[in-house]
Tab-separated table of C-alpha atoms and ligand atoms in Angstrom:
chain	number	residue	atom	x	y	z
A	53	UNK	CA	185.757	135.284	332.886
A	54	UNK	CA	184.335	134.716	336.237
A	55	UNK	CA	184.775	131.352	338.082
A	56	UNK	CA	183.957	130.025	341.472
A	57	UNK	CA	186.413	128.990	343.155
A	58	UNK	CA	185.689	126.259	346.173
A	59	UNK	CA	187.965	127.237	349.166
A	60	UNK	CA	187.900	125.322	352.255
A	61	UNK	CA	184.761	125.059	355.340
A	62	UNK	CA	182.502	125.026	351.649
A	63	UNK	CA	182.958	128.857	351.114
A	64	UNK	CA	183.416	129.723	347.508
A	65	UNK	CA	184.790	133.225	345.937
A	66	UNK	CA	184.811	134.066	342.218
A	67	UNK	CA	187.754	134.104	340.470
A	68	UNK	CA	188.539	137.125	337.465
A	69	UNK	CA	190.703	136.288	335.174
A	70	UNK	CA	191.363	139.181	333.207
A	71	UNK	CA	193.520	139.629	329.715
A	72	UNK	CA	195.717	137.228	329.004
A	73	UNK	CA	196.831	133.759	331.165
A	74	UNK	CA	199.388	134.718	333.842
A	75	UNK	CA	197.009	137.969	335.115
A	76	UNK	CA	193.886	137.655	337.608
A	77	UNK	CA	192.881	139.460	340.272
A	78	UNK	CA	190.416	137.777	343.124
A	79	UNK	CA	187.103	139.393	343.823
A	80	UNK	CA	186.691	138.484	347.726
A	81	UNK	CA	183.442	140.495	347.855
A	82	UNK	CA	181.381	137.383	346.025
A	83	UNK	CA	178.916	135.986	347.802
A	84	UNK	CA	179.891	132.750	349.504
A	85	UNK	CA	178.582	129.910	348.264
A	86	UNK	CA	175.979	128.469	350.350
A	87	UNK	CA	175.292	124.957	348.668
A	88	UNK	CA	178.451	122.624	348.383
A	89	UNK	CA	179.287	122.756	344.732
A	90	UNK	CA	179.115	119.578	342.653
A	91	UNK	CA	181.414	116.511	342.946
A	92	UNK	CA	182.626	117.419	339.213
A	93	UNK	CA	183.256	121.234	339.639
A	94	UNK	CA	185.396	120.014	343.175
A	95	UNK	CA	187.448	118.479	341.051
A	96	UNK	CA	187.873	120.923	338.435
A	97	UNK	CA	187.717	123.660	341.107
A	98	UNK	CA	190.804	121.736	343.777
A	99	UNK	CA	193.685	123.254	341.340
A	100	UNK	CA	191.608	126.659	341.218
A	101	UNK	CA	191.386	126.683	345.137
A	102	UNK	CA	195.416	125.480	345.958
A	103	UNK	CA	196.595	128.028	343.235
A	104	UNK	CA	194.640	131.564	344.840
A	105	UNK	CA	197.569	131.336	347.224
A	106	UNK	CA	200.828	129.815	345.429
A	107	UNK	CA	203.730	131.686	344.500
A	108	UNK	CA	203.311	133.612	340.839
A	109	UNK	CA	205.086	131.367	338.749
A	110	UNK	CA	202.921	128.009	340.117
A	111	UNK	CA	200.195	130.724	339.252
A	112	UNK	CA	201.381	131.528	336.187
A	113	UNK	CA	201.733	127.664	334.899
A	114	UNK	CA	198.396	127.102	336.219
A	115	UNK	CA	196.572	129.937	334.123
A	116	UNK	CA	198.261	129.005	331.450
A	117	UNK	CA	196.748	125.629	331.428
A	118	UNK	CA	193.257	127.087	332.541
A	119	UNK	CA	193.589	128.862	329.535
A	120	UNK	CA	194.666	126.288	327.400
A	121	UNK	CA	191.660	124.252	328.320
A	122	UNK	CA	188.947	126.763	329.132
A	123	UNK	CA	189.536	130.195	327.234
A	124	UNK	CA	191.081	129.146	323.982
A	125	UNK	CA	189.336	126.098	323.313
A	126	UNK	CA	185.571	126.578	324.496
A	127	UNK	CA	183.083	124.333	324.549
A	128	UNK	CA	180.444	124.039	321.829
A	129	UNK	CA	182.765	126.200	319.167
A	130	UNK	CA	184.203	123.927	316.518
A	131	UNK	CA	187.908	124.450	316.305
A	132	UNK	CA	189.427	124.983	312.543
A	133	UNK	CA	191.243	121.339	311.294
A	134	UNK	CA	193.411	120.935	308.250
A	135	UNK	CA	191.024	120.006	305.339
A	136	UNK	CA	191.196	116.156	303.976
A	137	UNK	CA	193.431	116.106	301.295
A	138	UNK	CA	191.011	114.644	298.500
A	139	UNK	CA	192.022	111.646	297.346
A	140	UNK	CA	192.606	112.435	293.518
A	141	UNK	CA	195.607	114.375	294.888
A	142	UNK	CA	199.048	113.338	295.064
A	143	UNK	CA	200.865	115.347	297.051
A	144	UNK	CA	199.680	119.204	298.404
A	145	UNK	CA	202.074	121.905	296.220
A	146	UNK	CA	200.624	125.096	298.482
A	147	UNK	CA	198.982	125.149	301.368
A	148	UNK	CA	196.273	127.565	302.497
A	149	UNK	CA	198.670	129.233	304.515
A	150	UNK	CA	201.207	129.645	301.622
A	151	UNK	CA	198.886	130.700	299.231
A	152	UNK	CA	197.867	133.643	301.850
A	153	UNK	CA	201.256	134.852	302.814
A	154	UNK	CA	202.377	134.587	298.288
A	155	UNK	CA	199.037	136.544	297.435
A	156	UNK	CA	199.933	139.045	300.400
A	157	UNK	CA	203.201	139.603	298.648
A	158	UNK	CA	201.935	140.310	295.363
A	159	UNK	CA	199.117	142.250	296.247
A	160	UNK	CA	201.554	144.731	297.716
A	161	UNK	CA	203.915	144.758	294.830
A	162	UNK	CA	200.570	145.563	292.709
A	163	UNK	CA	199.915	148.424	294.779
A	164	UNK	CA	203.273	150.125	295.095
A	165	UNK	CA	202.676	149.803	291.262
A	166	UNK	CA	199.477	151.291	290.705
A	167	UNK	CA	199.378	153.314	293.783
A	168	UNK	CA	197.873	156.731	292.158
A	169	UNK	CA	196.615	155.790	289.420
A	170	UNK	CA	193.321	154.194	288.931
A	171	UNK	CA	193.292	150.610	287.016
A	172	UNK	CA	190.977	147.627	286.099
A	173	UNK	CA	192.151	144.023	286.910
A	174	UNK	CA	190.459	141.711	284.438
A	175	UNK	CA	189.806	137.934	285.737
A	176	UNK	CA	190.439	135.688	283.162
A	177	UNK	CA	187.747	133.095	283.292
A	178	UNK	CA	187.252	130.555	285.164
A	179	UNK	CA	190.604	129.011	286.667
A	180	UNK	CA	191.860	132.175	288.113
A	181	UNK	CA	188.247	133.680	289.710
A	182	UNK	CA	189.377	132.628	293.232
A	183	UNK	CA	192.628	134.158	292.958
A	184	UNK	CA	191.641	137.133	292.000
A	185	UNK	CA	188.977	138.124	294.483
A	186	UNK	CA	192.013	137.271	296.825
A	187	UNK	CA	193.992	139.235	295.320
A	188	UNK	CA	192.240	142.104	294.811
A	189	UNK	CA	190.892	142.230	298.467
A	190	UNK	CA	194.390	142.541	299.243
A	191	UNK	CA	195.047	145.923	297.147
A	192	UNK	CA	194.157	149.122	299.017
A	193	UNK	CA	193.672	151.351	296.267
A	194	UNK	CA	191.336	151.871	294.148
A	195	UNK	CA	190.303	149.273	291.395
A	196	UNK	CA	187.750	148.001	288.928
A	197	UNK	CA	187.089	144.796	288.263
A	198	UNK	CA	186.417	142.504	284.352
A	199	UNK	CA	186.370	139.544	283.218
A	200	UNK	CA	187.384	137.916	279.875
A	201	UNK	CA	186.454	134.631	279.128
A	202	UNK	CA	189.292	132.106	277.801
A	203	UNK	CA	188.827	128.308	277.442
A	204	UNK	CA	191.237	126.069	275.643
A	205	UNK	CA	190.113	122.898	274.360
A	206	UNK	CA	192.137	120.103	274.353
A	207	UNK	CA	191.790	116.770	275.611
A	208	UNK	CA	193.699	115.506	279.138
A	209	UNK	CA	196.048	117.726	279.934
A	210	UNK	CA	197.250	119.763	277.266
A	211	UNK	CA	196.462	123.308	276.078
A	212	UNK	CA	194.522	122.983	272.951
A	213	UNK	CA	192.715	125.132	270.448
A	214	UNK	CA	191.880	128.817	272.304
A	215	UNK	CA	188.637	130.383	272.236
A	216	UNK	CA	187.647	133.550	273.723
A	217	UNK	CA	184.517	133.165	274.401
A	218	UNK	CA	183.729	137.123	275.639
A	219	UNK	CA	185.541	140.202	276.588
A	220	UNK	CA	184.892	143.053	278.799
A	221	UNK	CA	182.878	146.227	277.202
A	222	UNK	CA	184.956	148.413	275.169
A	223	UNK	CA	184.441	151.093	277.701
A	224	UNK	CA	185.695	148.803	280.400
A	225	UNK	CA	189.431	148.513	278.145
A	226	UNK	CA	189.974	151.901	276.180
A	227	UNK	CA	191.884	154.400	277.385
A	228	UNK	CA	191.965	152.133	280.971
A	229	UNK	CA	195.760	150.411	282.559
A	230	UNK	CA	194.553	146.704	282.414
A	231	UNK	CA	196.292	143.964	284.960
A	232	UNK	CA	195.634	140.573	283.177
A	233	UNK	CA	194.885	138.079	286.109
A	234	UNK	CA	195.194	134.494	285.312
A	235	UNK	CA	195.612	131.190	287.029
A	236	UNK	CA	198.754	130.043	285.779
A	237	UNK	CA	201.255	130.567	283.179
A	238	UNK	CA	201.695	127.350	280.704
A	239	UNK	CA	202.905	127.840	277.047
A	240	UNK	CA	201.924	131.571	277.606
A	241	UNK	CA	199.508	130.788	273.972
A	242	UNK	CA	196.556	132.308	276.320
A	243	UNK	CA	198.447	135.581	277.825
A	244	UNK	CA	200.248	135.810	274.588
A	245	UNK	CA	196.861	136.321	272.926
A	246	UNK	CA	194.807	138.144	275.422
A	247	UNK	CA	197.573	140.862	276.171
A	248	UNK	CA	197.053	141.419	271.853
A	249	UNK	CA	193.594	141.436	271.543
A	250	UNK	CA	193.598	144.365	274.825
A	251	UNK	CA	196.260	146.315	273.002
A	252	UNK	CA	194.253	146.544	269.916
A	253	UNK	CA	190.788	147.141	271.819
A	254	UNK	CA	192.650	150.498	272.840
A	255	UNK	CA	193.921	149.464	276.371
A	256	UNK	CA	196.419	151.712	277.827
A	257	UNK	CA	198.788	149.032	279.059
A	258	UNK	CA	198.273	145.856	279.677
A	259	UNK	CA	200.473	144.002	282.705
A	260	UNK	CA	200.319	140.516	283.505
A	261	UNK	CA	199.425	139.010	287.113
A	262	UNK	CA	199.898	134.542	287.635
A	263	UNK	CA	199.303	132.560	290.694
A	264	UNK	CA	201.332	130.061	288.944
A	265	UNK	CA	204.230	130.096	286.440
A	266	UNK	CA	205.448	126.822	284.954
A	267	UNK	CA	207.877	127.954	282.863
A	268	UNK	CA	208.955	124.411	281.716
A	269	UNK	CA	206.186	124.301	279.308
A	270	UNK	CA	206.531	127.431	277.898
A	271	UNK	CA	205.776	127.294	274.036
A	272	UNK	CA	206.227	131.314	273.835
A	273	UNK	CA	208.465	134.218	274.844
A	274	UNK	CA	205.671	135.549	277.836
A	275	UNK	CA	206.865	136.643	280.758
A	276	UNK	CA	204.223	137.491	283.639
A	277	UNK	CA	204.883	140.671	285.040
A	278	UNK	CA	203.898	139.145	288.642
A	279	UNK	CA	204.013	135.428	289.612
A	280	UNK	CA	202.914	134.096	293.364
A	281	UNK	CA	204.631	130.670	293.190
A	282	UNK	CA	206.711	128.963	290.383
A	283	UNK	CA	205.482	125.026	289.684
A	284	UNK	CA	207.502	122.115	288.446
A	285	UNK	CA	205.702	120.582	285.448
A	286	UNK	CA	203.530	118.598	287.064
A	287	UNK	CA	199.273	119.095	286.277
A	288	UNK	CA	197.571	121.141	289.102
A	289	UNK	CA	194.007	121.629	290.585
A	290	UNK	CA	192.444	123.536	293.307
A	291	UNK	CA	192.200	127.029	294.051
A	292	UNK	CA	190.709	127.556	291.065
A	293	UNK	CA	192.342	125.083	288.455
A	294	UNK	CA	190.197	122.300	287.516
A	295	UNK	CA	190.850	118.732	285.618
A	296	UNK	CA	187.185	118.333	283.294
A	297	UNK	CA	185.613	120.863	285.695
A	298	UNK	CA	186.429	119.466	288.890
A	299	UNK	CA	188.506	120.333	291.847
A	300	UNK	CA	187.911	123.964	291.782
A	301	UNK	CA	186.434	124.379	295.170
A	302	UNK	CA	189.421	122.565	296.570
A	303	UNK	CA	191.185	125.300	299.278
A	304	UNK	CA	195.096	124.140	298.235
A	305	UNK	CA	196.906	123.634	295.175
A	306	UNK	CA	197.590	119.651	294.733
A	307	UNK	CA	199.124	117.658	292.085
A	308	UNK	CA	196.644	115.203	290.351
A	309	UNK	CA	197.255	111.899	290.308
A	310	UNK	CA	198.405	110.107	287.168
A	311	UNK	CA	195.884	107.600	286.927
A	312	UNK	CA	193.258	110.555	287.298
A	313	UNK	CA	194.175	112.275	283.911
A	314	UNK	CA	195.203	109.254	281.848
A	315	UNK	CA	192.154	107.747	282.208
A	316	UNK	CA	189.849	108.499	278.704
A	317	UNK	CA	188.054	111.461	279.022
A	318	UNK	CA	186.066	113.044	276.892
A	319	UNK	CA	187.870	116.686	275.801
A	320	UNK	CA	186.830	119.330	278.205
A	321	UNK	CA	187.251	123.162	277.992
A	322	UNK	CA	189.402	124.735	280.808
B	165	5GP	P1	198.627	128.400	278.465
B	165	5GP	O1	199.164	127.081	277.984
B	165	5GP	O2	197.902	129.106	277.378
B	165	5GP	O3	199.675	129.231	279.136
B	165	5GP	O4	197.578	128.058	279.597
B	165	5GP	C1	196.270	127.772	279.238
B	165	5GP	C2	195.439	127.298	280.358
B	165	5GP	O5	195.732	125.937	280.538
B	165	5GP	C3	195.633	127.909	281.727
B	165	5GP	O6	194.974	129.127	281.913
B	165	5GP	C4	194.981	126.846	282.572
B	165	5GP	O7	193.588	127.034	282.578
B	165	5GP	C5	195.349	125.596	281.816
B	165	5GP	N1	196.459	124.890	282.474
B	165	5GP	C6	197.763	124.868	282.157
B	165	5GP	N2	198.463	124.092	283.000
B	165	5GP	C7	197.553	123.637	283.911
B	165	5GP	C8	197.656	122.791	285.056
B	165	5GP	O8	198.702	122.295	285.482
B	165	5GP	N3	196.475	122.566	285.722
B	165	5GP	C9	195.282	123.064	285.316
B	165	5GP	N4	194.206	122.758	286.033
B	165	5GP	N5	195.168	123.869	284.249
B	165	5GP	C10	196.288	124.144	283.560
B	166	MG	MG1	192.905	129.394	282.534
């Protein structure tokens, strides 16, 4: 990054800073600067003058405030800020962050697992679609990818009356290791019934892969074979989960507020 640098008598030399704050080296051989600089780059140019010749550590405090100001924060480049939490929400479960650093964790325990043999993970539709392209951009190995479609009708909040509404091809299960991705883990009535209906479409093996597990609510025996985060029994959305289609696109996972479910709705499929 090359600056100039007002000295005194007018004269000007540019300033390299190179790497990281705490480095620079001066390049004397720059033209001098024949035209006083501006009354605004004086200013912003006095600290840059005083600081060619202090000792290293003034130097070192300085550059680290140049690049504070200058390198890591430059004009015109909109710096990343914390999403709004939408106001439906209650309270923010998993952060974007946490989310990252669970689905790094799993994805790694998938691959020590299938590391050598080839296998398909099948995306149960639609809650768990963002958590498995996630998750499977995590896995180095090689993969192919399904979907099976699952919606359970009920009205509000609970699980109701499961329909599958398609599967993959038949040449997509048989004969293939299957890794059942879902969103998360209620009763276990949807798992339960997908791991079956694999089984008996000639699947291999069938394993089991959550983002969430609330086993409070569990109406079954399932067990997931991998979980990223274990939820109290509270309703969720974002990151996939919805309430009546909505909230999908929403980059954490949030607890819904009360008054948003318990309002009449009319029954929507999940
Ligand atoms: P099951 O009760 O069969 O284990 O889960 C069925 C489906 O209910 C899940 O795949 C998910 O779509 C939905 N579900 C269960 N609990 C929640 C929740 O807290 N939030 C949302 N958005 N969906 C849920
Ligand atoms: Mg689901």
């Amino acid at each position: 990054v090359g600056r100039w640098a007002s000295l005194r008598n007018g004269e000007a030399r540019k300033v390299l800073w190179a790497g990281c704050a705490g480095r620079r080296r001066t390049m004397r051989s720059s033209a001098r600067a024949s035209v006083r600089p501006r009354a605004g780059a004086v200013c912003a140019s006095a600290s840059f003058a005083s600081i060619l010749f202090a000792p290293s550590f003034a130097l070192d405090c300085a550059a680290a405030a140049f690049a504070r100001r200058e390198l890591c924060a430059p004009r015109g480049i909109p710096q990343a800020s914390p999403p709004p939490v939408h106001e439906d929400v209650e309270t923010i479960l998993f952060t974007e962050a946490q989310i990252g650093a669970g689905i790094d964790r799993v994805a790694r325990e998938v691959t020590a697992a299938y590391r050598g043999t080839g296998f398909t993970v099948v995306s149960v539709l639609k809650g768990s679609c963002v958590f498995a392209s996630d998750l499977i951009r995590r896995i180095p190995i090689p993969l192919e990818l399904a979907f099976v479609s699952a919606s359970s009708y009920g009205s509000g909040v609970e699980s109701g009356t499961l329909e599958v509404n398609f599967f993959p091809a038949e040449s997509e299960i048989r004969g293939r290791d299957l890794l059942l991705v879902d969103d998360i883990l209620d009763t276990g009535r949807t798992l339960a019934r997908l791991v079956d209906e694999m089984k008996r479409r000639g699947a291999r093996s069938v394993r089991t892969c959550v983002f969430l597990d609330k086993p409070a609510r569990r109406a079954t025996s399932f067990v997931a074979d991998y979980r990223v985060f274990e939820v109290e029994d509270l309703f969720v959305v974002g990151y996939g989960l919805d309430f009546a289609g909505h909230y999908r696109n929403l980059p954490y996972v949030g607890a819904l507020k009360r008054e948003c479910y318990e309002r009449p709705r009319s029954p929507a499929g999940r």
